[in-house]
XYZ file of C-alpha atoms in Angstrom:
369
model
C -5.750 -25.194 -8.769
C -4.143 -25.440 -5.334
C -4.264 -22.036 -3.630
C -1.990 -21.370 -0.659
C -2.396 -18.772 2.089
C 0.724 -18.403 4.277
C 0.892 -16.462 7.528
C 2.304 -12.955 7.040
C 5.746 -12.614 8.641
C 6.565 -8.946 8.100
C 7.049 -7.093 11.391
C 3.722 -6.177 13.030
C 1.679 -7.399 10.075
C -1.687 -8.676 11.258
C -3.567 -9.006 7.982
C -4.343 -12.244 6.182
C -4.889 -12.586 2.440
C -8.093 -14.611 2.474
C -11.268 -14.785 4.531
C -13.030 -18.089 5.240
C -15.684 -17.132 2.685
C -12.927 -17.006 0.057
C -11.921 -20.540 0.979
C -15.528 -21.664 0.617
C -15.920 -20.008 -2.787
C -12.747 -21.661 -4.077
C -13.536 -25.135 -2.771
C -17.073 -24.963 -4.160
C -15.467 -24.476 -7.580
C -13.317 -27.550 -7.133
C -10.051 -25.935 -6.030
C -7.985 -26.891 -2.995
C -7.006 -24.268 -0.419
C -4.020 -24.789 1.874
C -3.752 -22.384 4.824
C -0.872 -22.071 7.284
C -1.900 -22.558 10.905
C -2.500 -19.258 12.691
C -2.617 -17.237 9.467
C -5.818 -15.433 10.428
C -5.301 -14.929 14.148
C -4.070 -11.344 13.805
C -7.371 -10.473 12.155
C -9.468 -12.362 14.686
C -10.018 -15.367 12.396
C -9.468 -18.773 14.013
C -8.082 -21.852 12.295
C -11.460 -23.503 12.864
C -13.113 -20.819 10.736
C -10.944 -21.879 7.813
C -11.332 -25.626 8.238
C -15.102 -25.203 8.511
C -15.002 -23.450 5.140
C -13.035 -26.302 3.560
C -9.386 -25.318 3.986
C -6.578 -27.760 4.708
C -4.357 -26.525 7.547
C -0.603 -27.077 7.364
C 1.982 -26.224 10.043
C 4.551 -24.225 8.053
C 4.986 -21.731 5.246
C 7.267 -24.265 3.542
C 4.310 -26.630 3.286
C 2.087 -23.913 1.826
C 4.615 -22.816 -0.785
C 5.549 -26.406 -1.545
C 1.996 -27.455 -2.422
C 0.389 -24.360 -3.897
C 0.110 -23.442 -7.575
C -0.892 -19.930 -6.515
C 0.182 -18.137 -3.340
C -2.154 -15.396 -2.108
C -0.475 -12.973 0.315
C -0.774 -9.440 1.626
C 2.768 -8.040 1.797
C 5.710 -8.569 -0.510
C 7.599 -11.847 0.020
C 10.126 -11.478 2.808
C 13.719 -12.774 2.474
C 12.825 -16.025 4.249
C 10.139 -16.635 1.611
C 12.221 -15.895 -1.471
C 13.772 -19.353 -1.614
C 10.322 -20.939 -1.249
C 8.989 -19.488 -4.515
C 9.504 -21.509 -7.648
C 9.369 -21.287 -11.410
C 5.797 -21.262 -12.703
C 4.222 -20.526 -9.320
C 1.829 -17.577 -9.187
C 2.319 -15.152 -6.292
C -0.582 -12.704 -5.911
C 0.169 -9.947 -3.401
C 1.407 -6.377 -2.952
C 4.957 -6.175 -4.309
C 5.868 -2.475 -4.727
C 8.951 -3.504 -6.695
C 10.049 0.039 -7.539
C 11.034 0.633 -3.916
C 13.226 -2.473 -3.581
C 15.776 -3.680 -6.118
C 16.809 -6.653 -3.955
C 13.236 -7.944 -3.883
C 12.957 -7.374 -7.631
C 16.051 -9.432 -8.325
C 14.975 -12.200 -5.937
C 11.577 -12.639 -7.559
C 13.134 -12.544 -11.024
C 15.581 -15.263 -9.996
C 12.771 -17.456 -8.665
C 10.975 -17.550 -12.011
C 7.638 -17.060 -10.263
C 4.816 -15.095 -11.839
C 4.433 -11.945 -9.756
C 0.865 -10.638 -9.911
C 0.798 -7.308 -8.073
C -2.299 -5.956 -6.390
C -1.024 -2.398 -6.773
C -0.883 -2.403 -10.595
C -4.142 -4.222 -11.361
C -5.980 -1.554 -13.353
C -9.614 -1.536 -14.477
C -11.045 -0.163 -17.725
C -11.175 3.361 -16.291
C -7.573 3.337 -15.086
C -8.483 2.869 -11.429
C -6.549 0.570 -9.088
C -9.268 -1.445 -7.325
C -6.911 -3.597 -5.234
C -4.829 -0.651 -4.066
C -7.852 1.517 -3.288
C -9.037 -0.148 -0.043
C -5.605 -0.019 1.582
C -5.101 3.534 0.333
C -8.354 4.436 2.059
C -7.135 2.859 5.285
C -3.673 4.452 5.067
C -5.102 7.872 4.263
C -7.376 7.796 7.276
C -4.652 6.387 9.497
C -2.182 9.077 8.424
C -4.125 11.759 10.280
C -4.729 9.474 13.269
C -1.000 8.759 13.522
C -0.095 12.371 12.821
C -2.292 13.526 15.686
C -0.508 11.116 18.029
C 3.019 12.069 17.001
C 2.285 15.780 17.241
C 1.930 15.235 20.978
C 4.913 16.441 22.967
C 5.704 13.062 24.629
C 6.159 11.711 21.072
C 8.646 14.553 20.297
C 6.036 16.536 18.378
C 5.153 20.232 18.665
C 2.483 19.632 21.264
C -0.342 20.581 18.897
C -3.996 19.546 19.117
C -5.287 19.124 15.568
C -8.551 20.948 16.110
C -7.270 23.606 18.490
C -9.769 25.067 20.977
C -11.686 28.368 21.111
C -9.084 31.109 21.149
C -6.276 28.855 19.853
C -5.720 28.158 16.140
C -6.037 24.571 14.872
C -3.129 22.668 13.362
C -2.300 23.216 9.715
C -2.092 20.014 7.668
C -0.530 19.855 4.201
C -1.405 16.858 2.040
C 0.776 16.199 -1.011
C -1.420 14.389 -3.517
C -5.163 14.415 -4.064
C -5.746 10.755 -4.915
C -7.383 8.120 -2.717
C -4.881 8.513 0.132
C -4.950 12.295 0.020
C -8.724 12.608 -0.197
C -9.259 10.256 2.730
C -6.628 12.041 4.788
C -8.269 15.383 4.025
C -11.717 14.184 5.085
C -10.458 12.889 8.413
C -8.324 15.986 9.023
C -11.304 18.202 8.234
C -13.358 16.217 10.717
C -10.771 17.036 13.372
C -11.446 20.718 12.528
C -7.865 21.265 11.409
C -6.854 23.726 8.703
C -6.117 21.581 5.638
C -4.435 22.190 2.283
C -4.436 19.455 -0.346
C -2.028 19.807 -3.308
C -2.190 18.124 -6.699
C -1.135 18.761 -10.313
C -4.383 17.468 -11.843
C -6.681 20.464 -12.211
C -9.748 18.328 -12.866
C -9.078 16.434 -9.657
C -8.623 19.705 -7.759
C -11.954 20.983 -9.104
C -13.656 17.796 -7.952
C -12.064 17.949 -4.503
C -12.976 21.611 -4.180
C -16.619 20.660 -4.812
C -16.805 17.823 -2.291
C -14.507 18.893 0.542
C -15.685 20.948 3.531
C -14.833 24.611 3.908
C -11.722 24.028 6.025
C -10.001 22.204 3.127
C -8.208 24.376 0.542
C -7.282 22.834 -2.817
C -4.033 24.146 -4.311
C -2.047 23.485 -7.473
C 1.179 21.714 -6.559
C 4.397 23.378 -7.628
C 7.767 23.938 -5.992
C 6.911 27.371 -4.560
C 3.534 26.317 -3.187
C 5.025 23.251 -1.528
C 7.674 25.328 0.226
C 5.140 27.895 1.422
C 3.027 25.086 2.812
C 6.003 23.478 4.551
C 6.645 26.729 6.418
C 3.115 26.623 7.837
C 2.581 22.914 8.281
C 2.332 21.157 11.621
C 1.661 17.887 9.791
C 2.633 16.887 6.229
C 1.124 13.793 4.594
C 2.961 12.394 1.546
C 0.247 10.824 -0.613
C 1.555 10.780 -4.192
C 1.505 7.768 -6.497
C 2.713 6.810 -9.966
C 1.376 3.246 -10.463
C 4.205 0.727 -10.416
C 6.931 3.387 -10.441
C 9.020 5.082 -7.782
C 7.242 8.002 -6.113
C 8.379 11.479 -7.230
C 10.562 13.359 -4.743
C 8.610 16.476 -3.740
C 10.424 17.571 -0.577
C 14.212 17.940 -0.499
C 16.304 17.650 2.643
C 16.992 21.397 2.768
C 13.247 22.020 2.727
C 12.962 20.497 6.183
C 14.984 23.394 7.583
C 12.092 25.802 6.941
C 9.610 23.582 8.804
C 8.627 24.156 12.419
C 10.658 22.124 14.955
C 8.513 19.231 16.140
C 6.357 19.149 13.037
C 5.507 15.695 11.674
C 5.791 14.019 8.262
C 3.706 10.924 7.503
C 5.081 9.551 4.217
C 2.402 7.155 3.005
C 4.272 6.946 -0.320
C 7.106 5.050 1.389
C 5.870 1.763 -0.151
C 6.938 3.225 -3.508
C 10.166 4.742 -2.205
C 8.712 7.824 -0.502
C 8.183 11.395 -1.700
C 10.355 13.027 0.997
C 14.127 12.998 0.478
C 14.782 12.058 4.109
C 12.249 9.225 4.255
C 13.348 5.673 4.995
C 11.205 2.636 5.819
C 10.192 2.124 9.455
C 8.049 -0.399 11.319
C 5.188 -0.255 13.793
C 7.648 -1.316 16.494
C 9.900 1.695 15.767
C 7.718 3.996 13.667
C 9.528 7.333 13.831
C 12.883 9.078 13.670
C 13.900 12.735 13.596
C 15.779 14.685 10.915
C 16.328 18.459 11.264
C 13.927 18.485 14.235
C 11.119 17.042 12.085
C 9.466 13.781 13.155
C 9.282 11.246 10.301
C 6.748 8.390 10.298
C 7.425 6.038 7.358
C 5.827 2.697 8.249
C 5.626 0.538 5.131
C 2.584 -1.454 6.210
C 0.403 1.106 7.929
C -2.883 -0.811 7.406
C -1.341 -3.861 9.099
C -1.873 -2.201 12.483
C -5.647 -2.336 12.012
C -5.561 -5.874 10.731
C -9.198 -6.789 11.061
C -10.535 -3.739 9.233
C -7.812 -3.996 6.600
C -8.218 -7.731 6.006
C -11.939 -7.475 5.332
C -11.466 -4.386 3.121
C -8.678 -6.041 1.125
C -10.319 -9.431 0.693
C -13.574 -7.835 -0.424
C -11.592 -6.439 -3.357
C -9.190 -9.295 -4.144
C -11.461 -12.357 -4.002
C -12.987 -11.768 -7.431
C -9.547 -11.804 -9.046
C -8.324 -14.805 -7.048
C -11.328 -16.723 -8.369
C -10.746 -15.563 -11.951
C -7.104 -16.642 -11.943
C -7.842 -19.945 -10.223
C -10.656 -20.784 -12.646
C -8.906 -19.744 -15.864
C -5.193 -20.130 -15.135
C -2.847 -17.189 -15.436
C -2.414 -17.213 -19.216
C -6.105 -17.425 -20.066
C -6.963 -14.908 -17.350
C -4.402 -12.442 -18.756
C -5.654 -12.926 -22.330
C -9.317 -12.550 -21.451
C -9.131 -9.977 -18.639
C -7.030 -6.858 -19.177
C -6.896 -6.040 -15.434
C -5.116 -9.341 -14.786
C -2.621 -8.640 -17.565
C -1.899 -5.214 -16.046
C -1.155 -6.849 -12.692
C 1.534 -9.233 -13.980
C 4.855 -7.575 -13.133
C 7.133 -10.575 -13.717
C 6.850 -13.903 -15.478
C 9.418 -16.596 -16.157
C 12.342 -14.491 -14.979
C 11.395 -11.447 -17.083
C 9.977 -8.041 -16.120
C 6.555 -7.558 -17.697
C 5.713 -4.184 -16.120
C 7.205 -1.243 -17.988
C 7.420 1.100 -14.984
C 9.370 -1.487 -12.979
C 11.708 -2.176 -15.901
C 12.391 1.537 -16.369
C 12.994 2.079 -12.661
C 15.870 -0.395 -12.611
C 17.041 -0.208 -16.212
C 15.939 -3.772 -16.904
C 14.668 -5.250 -20.165
C 10.896 -5.011 -20.560
C 8.998 -8.055 -21.815
C 5.763 -7.039 -23.529
C 4.074 -10.449 -23.371
C 1.204 -9.132 -21.274
C 1.130 -5.566 -22.615
C -2.273 -4.313 -23.760
């Protein structure tokens, strides 16, 4: 199989979808790897690192897409890449279709097979290719929240940990999954007062066992959320329904009970966001203000720490790249249920039920378990 690795072109995206060791593993198995020049520079990986591992460098994304049987990316194809995809080509990347109907329609029209990192599910229902970036985003959410709570960034002027004689910030985390748990650990390390909300009682019991004393685990309902919003200096949106649009937990009117200058970090923005007033932003212009509340809704948060994120992502994805390259997509889907769960579109049809339901499209059960 010919595997292509284009340079990421989304704004301020510094990750790359494959490390040189991935190139070496593929070429040792008899595959060809075509890499766009400069693809790894944002992660500190030189073109020479790839050629030394056996990659063929090409000057443009058009050349990568034109040659490759399988494209391995990080972020969803951008508009300039839509016309480069073709029928029968495998595109293995984060898609987050539920947040973007235009992207959904473009990939359907291309006929490409969309294999989504975020829906690849193992035998225990975990999402191993989403987990590493959720860990990064969860930890970054508190780091970014601390910055935007500073007064020059239009925040309240709050230090997360406070000082002796002054109370610490109160942080509310909506969702106790990978993002939420990582955010809570970092926030606790800052010595902030932290509340983490979830509807899964077993998960809350687990978090209550492992979290430090300054983290309170609460059942998430409408009343509890509103009480937390009244107190919160920083709110982290960390909810996820795999493949589907994120549930809306905070309505616009709810912002009016929040403290002026408080901050929302909506990590769920990749799946449409869990705050009614959320809209996608970029690292270049990360925030905006609604009802005196600072909103940070960057859709590729881990892209800012490209080197850490690239290594974390590729450690998780390489196994599946090798499986698909060695077996082909049909055999891989038949023999490996996680691969089947990752196929969101194939041959112009939607093969992920959550995506189909989000947009009212026909669901094709070819790859259903």
